[in-house]
Coordinates of C-alpha atoms and ligand atoms in Angstrom, one line a residue:
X1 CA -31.3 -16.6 -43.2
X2 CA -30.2 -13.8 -41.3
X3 CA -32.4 -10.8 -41.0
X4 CA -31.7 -7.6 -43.0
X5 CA -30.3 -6.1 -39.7
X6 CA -28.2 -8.7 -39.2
X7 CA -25.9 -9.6 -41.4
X8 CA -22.6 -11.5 -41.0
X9 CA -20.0 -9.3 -39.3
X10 CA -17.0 -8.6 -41.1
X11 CA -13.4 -10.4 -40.3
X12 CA -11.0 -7.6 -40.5
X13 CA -7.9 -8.7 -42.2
X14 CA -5.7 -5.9 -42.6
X15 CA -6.6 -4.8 -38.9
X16 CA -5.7 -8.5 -37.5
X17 CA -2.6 -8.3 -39.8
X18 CA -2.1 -5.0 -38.3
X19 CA -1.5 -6.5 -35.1
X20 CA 0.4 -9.5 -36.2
X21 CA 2.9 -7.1 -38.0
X22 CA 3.5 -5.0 -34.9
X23 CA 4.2 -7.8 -33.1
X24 CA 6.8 -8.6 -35.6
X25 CA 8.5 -5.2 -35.4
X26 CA 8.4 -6.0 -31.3
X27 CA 10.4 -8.9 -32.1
X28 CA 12.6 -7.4 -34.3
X29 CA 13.6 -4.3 -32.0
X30 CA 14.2 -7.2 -29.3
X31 CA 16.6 -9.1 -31.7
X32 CA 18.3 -5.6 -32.6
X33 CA 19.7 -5.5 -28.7
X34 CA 21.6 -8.5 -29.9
X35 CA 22.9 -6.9 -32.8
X36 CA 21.1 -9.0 -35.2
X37 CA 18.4 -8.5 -38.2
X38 CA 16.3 -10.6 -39.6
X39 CA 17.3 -11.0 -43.5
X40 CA 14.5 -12.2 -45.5
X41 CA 16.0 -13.4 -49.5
X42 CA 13.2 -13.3 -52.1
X43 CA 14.2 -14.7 -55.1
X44 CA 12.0 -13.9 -58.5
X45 CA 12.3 -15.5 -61.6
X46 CA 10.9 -13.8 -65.1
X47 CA 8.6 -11.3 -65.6
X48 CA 5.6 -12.3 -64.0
X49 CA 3.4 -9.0 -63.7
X50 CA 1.5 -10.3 -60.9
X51 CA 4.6 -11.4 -59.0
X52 CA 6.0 -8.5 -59.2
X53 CA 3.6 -6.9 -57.4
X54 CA 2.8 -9.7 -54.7
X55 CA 6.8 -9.8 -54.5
X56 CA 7.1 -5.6 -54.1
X57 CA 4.4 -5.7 -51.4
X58 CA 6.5 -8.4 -49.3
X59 CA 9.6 -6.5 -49.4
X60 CA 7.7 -3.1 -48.7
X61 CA 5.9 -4.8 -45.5
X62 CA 9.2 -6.1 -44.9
X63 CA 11.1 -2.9 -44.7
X64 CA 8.4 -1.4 -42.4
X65 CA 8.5 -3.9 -40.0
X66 CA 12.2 -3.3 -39.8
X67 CA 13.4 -6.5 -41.7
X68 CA 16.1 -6.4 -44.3
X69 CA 15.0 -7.9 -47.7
X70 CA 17.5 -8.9 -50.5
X71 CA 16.0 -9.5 -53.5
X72 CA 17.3 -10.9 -56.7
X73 CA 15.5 -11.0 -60.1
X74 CA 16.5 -13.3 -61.7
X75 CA 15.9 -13.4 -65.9
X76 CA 13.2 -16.1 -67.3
X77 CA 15.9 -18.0 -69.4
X78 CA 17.5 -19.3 -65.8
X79 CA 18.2 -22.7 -65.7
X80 CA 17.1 -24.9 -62.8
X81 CA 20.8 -25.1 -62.6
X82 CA 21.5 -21.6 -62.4
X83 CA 18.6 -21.2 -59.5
X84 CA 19.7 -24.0 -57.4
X85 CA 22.9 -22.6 -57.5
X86 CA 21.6 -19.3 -56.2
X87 CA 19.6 -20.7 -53.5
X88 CA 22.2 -23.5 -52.6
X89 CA 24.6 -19.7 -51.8
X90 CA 21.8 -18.5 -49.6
X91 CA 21.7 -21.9 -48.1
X92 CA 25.5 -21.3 -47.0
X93 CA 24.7 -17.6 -46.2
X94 CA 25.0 -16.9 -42.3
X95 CA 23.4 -13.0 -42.8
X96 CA 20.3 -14.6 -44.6
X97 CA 17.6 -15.8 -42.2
X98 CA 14.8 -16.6 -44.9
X99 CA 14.7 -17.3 -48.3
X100 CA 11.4 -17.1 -50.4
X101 CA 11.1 -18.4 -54.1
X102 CA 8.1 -16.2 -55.3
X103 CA 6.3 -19.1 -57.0
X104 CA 5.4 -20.1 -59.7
X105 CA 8.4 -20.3 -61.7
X106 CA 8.7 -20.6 -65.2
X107 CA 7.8 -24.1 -66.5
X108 CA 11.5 -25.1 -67.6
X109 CA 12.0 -25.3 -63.8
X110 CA 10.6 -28.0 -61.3
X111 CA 8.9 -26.5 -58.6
X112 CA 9.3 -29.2 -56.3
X113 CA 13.5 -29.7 -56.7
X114 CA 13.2 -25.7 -55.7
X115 CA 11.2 -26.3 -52.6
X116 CA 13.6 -29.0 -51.4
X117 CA 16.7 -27.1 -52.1
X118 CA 15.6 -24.4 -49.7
X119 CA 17.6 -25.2 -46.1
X120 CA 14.3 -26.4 -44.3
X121 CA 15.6 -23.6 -41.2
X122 CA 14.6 -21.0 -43.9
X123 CA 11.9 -22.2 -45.3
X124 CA 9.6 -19.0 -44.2
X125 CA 7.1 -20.7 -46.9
X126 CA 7.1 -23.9 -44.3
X127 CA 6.8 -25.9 -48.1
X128 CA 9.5 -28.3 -47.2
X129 CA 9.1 -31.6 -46.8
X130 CA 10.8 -31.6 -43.4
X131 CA 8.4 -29.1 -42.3
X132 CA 5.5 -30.5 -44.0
X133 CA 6.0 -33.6 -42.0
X134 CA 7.0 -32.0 -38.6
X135 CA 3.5 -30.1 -39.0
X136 CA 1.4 -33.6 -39.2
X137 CA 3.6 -34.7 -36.4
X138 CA 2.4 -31.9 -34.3
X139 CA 6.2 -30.5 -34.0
X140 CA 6.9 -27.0 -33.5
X141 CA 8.2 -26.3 -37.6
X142 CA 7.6 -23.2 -39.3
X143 CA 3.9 -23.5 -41.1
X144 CA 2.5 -22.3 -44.7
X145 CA 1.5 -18.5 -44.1
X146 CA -1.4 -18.5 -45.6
X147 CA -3.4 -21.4 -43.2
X148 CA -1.5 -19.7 -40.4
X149 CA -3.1 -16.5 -41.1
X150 CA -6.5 -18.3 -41.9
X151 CA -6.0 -19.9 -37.9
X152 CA -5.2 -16.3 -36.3
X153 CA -8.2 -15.0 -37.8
X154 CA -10.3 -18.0 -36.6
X155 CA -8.7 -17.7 -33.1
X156 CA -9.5 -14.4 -33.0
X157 CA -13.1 -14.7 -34.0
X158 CA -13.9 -17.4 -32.2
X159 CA -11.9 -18.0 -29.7
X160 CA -11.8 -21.7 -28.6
X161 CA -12.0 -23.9 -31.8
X162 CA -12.2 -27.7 -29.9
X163 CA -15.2 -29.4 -31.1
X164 CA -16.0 -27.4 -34.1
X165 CA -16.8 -28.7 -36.9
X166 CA -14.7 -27.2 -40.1
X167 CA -14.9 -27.9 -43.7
X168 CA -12.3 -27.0 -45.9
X169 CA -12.8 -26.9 -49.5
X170 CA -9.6 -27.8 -51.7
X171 CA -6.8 -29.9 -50.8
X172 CA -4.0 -28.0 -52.3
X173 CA -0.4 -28.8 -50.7
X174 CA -0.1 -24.7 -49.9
X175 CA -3.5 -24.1 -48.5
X176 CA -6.1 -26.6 -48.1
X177 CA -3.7 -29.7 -46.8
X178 CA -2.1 -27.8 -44.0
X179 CA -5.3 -25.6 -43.4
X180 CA -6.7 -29.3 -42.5
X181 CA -3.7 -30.1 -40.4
X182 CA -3.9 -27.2 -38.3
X183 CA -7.8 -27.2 -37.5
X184 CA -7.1 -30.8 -36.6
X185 CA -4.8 -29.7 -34.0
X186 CA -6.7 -26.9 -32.7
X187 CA -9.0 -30.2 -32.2
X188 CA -11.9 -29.4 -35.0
X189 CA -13.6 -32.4 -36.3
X190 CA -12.5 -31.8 -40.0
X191 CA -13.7 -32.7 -43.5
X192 CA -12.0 -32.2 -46.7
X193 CA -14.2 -31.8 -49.4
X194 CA -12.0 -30.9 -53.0
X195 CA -13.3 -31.6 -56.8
X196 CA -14.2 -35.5 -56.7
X197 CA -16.5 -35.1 -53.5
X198 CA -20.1 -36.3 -53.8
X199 CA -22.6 -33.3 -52.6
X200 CA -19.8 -31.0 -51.3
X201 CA -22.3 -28.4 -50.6
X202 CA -24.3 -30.7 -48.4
X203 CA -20.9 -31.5 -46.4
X204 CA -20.7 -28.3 -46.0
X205 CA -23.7 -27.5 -44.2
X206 CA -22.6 -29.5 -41.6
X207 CA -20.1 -27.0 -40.8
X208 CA -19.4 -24.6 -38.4
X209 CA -16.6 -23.5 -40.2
X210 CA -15.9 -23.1 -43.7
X211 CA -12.6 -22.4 -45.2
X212 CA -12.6 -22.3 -49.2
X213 CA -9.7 -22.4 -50.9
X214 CA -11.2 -23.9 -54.2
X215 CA -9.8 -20.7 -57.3
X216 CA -13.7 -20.4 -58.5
X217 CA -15.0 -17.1 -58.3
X218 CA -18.2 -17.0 -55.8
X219 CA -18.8 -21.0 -56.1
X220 CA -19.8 -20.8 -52.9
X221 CA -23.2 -19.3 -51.8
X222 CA -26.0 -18.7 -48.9
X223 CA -27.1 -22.5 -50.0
X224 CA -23.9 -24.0 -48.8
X225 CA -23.5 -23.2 -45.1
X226 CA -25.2 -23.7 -41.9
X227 CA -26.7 -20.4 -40.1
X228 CA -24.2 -19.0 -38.2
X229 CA -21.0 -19.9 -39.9
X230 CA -17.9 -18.8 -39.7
X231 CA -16.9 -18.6 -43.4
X232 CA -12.9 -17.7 -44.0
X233 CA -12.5 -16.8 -48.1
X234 CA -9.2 -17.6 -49.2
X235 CA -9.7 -17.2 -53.0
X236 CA -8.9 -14.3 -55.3
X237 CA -10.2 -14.4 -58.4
X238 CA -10.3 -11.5 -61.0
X239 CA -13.6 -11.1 -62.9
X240 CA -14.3 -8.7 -65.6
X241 CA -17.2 -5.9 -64.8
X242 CA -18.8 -3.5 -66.8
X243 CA -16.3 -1.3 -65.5
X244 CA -13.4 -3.2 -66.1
X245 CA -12.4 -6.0 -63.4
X246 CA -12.7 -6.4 -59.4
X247 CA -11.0 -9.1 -57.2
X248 CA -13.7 -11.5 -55.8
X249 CA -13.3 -14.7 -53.9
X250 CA -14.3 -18.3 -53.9
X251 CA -17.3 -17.1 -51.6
X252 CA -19.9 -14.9 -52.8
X253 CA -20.1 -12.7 -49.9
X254 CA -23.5 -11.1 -50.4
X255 CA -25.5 -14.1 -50.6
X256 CA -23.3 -15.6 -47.5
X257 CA -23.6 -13.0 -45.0
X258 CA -26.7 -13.4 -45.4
X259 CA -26.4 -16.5 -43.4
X260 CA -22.9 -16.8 -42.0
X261 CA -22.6 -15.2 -38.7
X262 CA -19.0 -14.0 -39.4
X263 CA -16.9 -13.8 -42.9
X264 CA -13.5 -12.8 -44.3
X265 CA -14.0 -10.0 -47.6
X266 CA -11.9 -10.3 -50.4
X267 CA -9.5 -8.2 -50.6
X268 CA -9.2 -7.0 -47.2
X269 CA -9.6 -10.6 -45.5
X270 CA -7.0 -13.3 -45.6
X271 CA -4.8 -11.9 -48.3
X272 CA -2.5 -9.3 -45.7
X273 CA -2.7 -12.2 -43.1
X274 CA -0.3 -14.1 -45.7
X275 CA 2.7 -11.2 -45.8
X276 CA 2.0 -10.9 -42.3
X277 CA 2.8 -14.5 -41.4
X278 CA 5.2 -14.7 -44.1
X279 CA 7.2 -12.1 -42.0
X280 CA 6.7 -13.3 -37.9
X281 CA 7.7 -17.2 -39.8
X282 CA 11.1 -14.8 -40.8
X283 CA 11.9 -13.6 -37.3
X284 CA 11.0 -17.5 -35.7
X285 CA 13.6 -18.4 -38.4
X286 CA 16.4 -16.6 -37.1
X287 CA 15.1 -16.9 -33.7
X288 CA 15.6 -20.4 -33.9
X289 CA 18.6 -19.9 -36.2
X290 CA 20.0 -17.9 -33.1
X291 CA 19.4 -20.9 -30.6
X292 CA 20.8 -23.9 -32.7
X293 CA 24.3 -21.5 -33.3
X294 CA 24.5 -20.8 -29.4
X295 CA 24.1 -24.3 -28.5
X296 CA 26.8 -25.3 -31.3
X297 CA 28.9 -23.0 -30.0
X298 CA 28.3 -24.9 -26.5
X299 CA 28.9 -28.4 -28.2
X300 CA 32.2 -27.2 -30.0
X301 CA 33.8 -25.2 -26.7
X302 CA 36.7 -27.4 -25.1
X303 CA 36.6 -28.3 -21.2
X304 CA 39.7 -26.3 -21.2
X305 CA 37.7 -22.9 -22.7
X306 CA 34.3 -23.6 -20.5
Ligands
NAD1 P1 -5.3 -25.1 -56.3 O1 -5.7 -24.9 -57.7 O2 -3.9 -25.6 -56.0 O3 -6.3 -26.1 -55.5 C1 -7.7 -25.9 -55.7 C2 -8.4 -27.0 -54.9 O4 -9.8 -26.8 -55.1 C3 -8.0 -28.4 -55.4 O5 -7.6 -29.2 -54.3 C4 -9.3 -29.0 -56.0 O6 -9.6 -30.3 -55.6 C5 -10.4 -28.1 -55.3 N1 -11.6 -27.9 -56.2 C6 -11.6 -27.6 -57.5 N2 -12.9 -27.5 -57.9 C7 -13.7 -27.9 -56.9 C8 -15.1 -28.0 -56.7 N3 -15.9 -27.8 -57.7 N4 -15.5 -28.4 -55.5 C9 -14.7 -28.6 -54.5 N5 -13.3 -28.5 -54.6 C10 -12.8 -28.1 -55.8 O7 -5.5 -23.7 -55.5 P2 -4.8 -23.1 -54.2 O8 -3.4 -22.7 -54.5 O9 -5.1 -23.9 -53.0 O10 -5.6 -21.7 -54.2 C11 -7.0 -21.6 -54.0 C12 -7.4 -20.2 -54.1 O11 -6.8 -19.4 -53.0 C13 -7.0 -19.4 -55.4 O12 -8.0 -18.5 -55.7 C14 -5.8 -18.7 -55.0 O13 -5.6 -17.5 -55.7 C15 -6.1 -18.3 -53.5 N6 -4.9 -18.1 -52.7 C16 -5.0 -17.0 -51.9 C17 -3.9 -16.8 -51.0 C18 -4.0 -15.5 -50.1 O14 -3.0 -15.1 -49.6 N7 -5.2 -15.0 -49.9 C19 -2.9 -17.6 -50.9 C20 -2.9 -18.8 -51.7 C21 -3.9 -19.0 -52.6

């Protein structure tokens, strides 16, 4: 256990995110010398308070890192029809870079036929099963935002990750499986531990990093991890107080700084890494979108025009 003095240090999200999102209006001034802004669609279905709100804070960071949104709300009662229809226009769309379905959508609708009908090119959620599978293959594709953010802030705190041994807890497709996959290539040895493990907090005190993507409020404590761990919190879980209710994660963060050596508070930790990411994967979208219409351009000139 750490000493009273010396508690884990704190792994400032919103000041790493802070970064990451001025790098992103960088990138965007450089694409406005070519005339061109990034256009990032988000698409909501229903009424969804919380949503709403995760959908007005994308288009708000958005906005102030000089990215157009166009959003479209779209009423519960929409078929799967209807919504493929709207994303199949999108698809066609030459001025839309990006297209985001704020999930989850209502139940009528299959969540997976809505992933797959997003062009994988703007597929800023990197939920496609083109880009899933380019990401196990190592290829350059664009990546879930959330493990992306959850790898900056590991870069950042540790630097070098080869050899380290990381733990992720939950093996969800948005989080956990391509958190795995990318600690794997930043050459961790990695273990997956998720609900039918045997003694998942003994695997984890093997770690020397712990990512927890699990949804149970504070599940994991000072008795799970290794002294000195580097612990990344990527749940957010709402739990009634005396005064009301505060957001907590899947850690509980004053019995694990007590050990960890460096953790991620909730809010404040991975959550504004996710918009951030959510935003650079925009501009490598039409970045890349750029590239592919030069070099058709190339393809389809005549000898006679070169
Ligand atoms: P999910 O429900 O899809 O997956 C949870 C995983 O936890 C499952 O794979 C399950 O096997 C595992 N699990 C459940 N009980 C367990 C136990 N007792 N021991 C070990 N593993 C167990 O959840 P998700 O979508 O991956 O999200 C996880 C958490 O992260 C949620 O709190 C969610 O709100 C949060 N989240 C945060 C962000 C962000 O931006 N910070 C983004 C996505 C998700």
């Amino acid at each position: 256990m750490n000493s009273p003095t010396q508690l884990a240090r704190d792994i400032d999200g919103k000041a790493i995110a802070a970064q990451v999102l001025s790098e992103v209006a960088a990138d965007v001034r450089e694409l406005a010398l070519q005339q061109v802004t990034p256009t990032l669609a988000v698409l909501l279905v229903g009424e969804d308070p919380a949503s709403q709100v995760y959908v007005r804070n994308k288009i708000l960071r958005a906005k102030e890192a000089g990215i157009r949104s166009l959003e479209q709300c779209l009423p519960a009662t929409t078929s799967q029809a209807q919504l493929l229809a709207v994303i199949a226009e999108l698809n066609a769309n030459p001025e839309v870079n990006g297209i985001l379905v704020q999930l989850p959508v209502p139940a009528h609708i299959d969540e997976g036929a809505v992933i797959q009908a997003i062009d994988p090119a703007k597929d800023i959620d990197g939920f496609h099963r083109q880009n899933v599978g380019g990401l196990v293959l190592g290829q350059d594709v664009l990546t879930p935002c959330t493990p992306s953010g959850c790898m900056r802030l590991l870069h950042d705190t540790c630097g070098d990750l080869s050899g380290k041994h990381a733990v992720v807890i939950g093996r969800s497709n948005i989080v956990g499986k391509p958190m795995a996959t990318l600690l794997l290539q930043a050459n961790c040895s990695v273990t997956v531990v998720h609900s039918r493990s045997i003694d998942a907090a003994a695997l984890c005190r093997l770690a020397d990093i712990v990512v927890a993507a699990v949804g149970r409020p504070q599940m994991i404590d000072a008795s799970w991890l290794k002294p000195g761990a580097v612990v990344i919190d990527v749940g957010i879980n709402r739990i009634d107080t005396e005064q009301g209710s505060r957001l907590v994660g899947d850690v509980d963060y004053a019995s694990a700084r007590t050990v960890a050596s460096a953790i991620t508070p909730v809010p404040g930790g991975v959550g504004p890494m996710t918009i951030a990411f959510l935003l650079k994967n925009t501009v490598t979208a039409t970045r890349r979108q750029l590239l592919r219409a030069a070099e058709l351009a190339t393809t389809h000139t005549s000898p006679q025009e070169a």
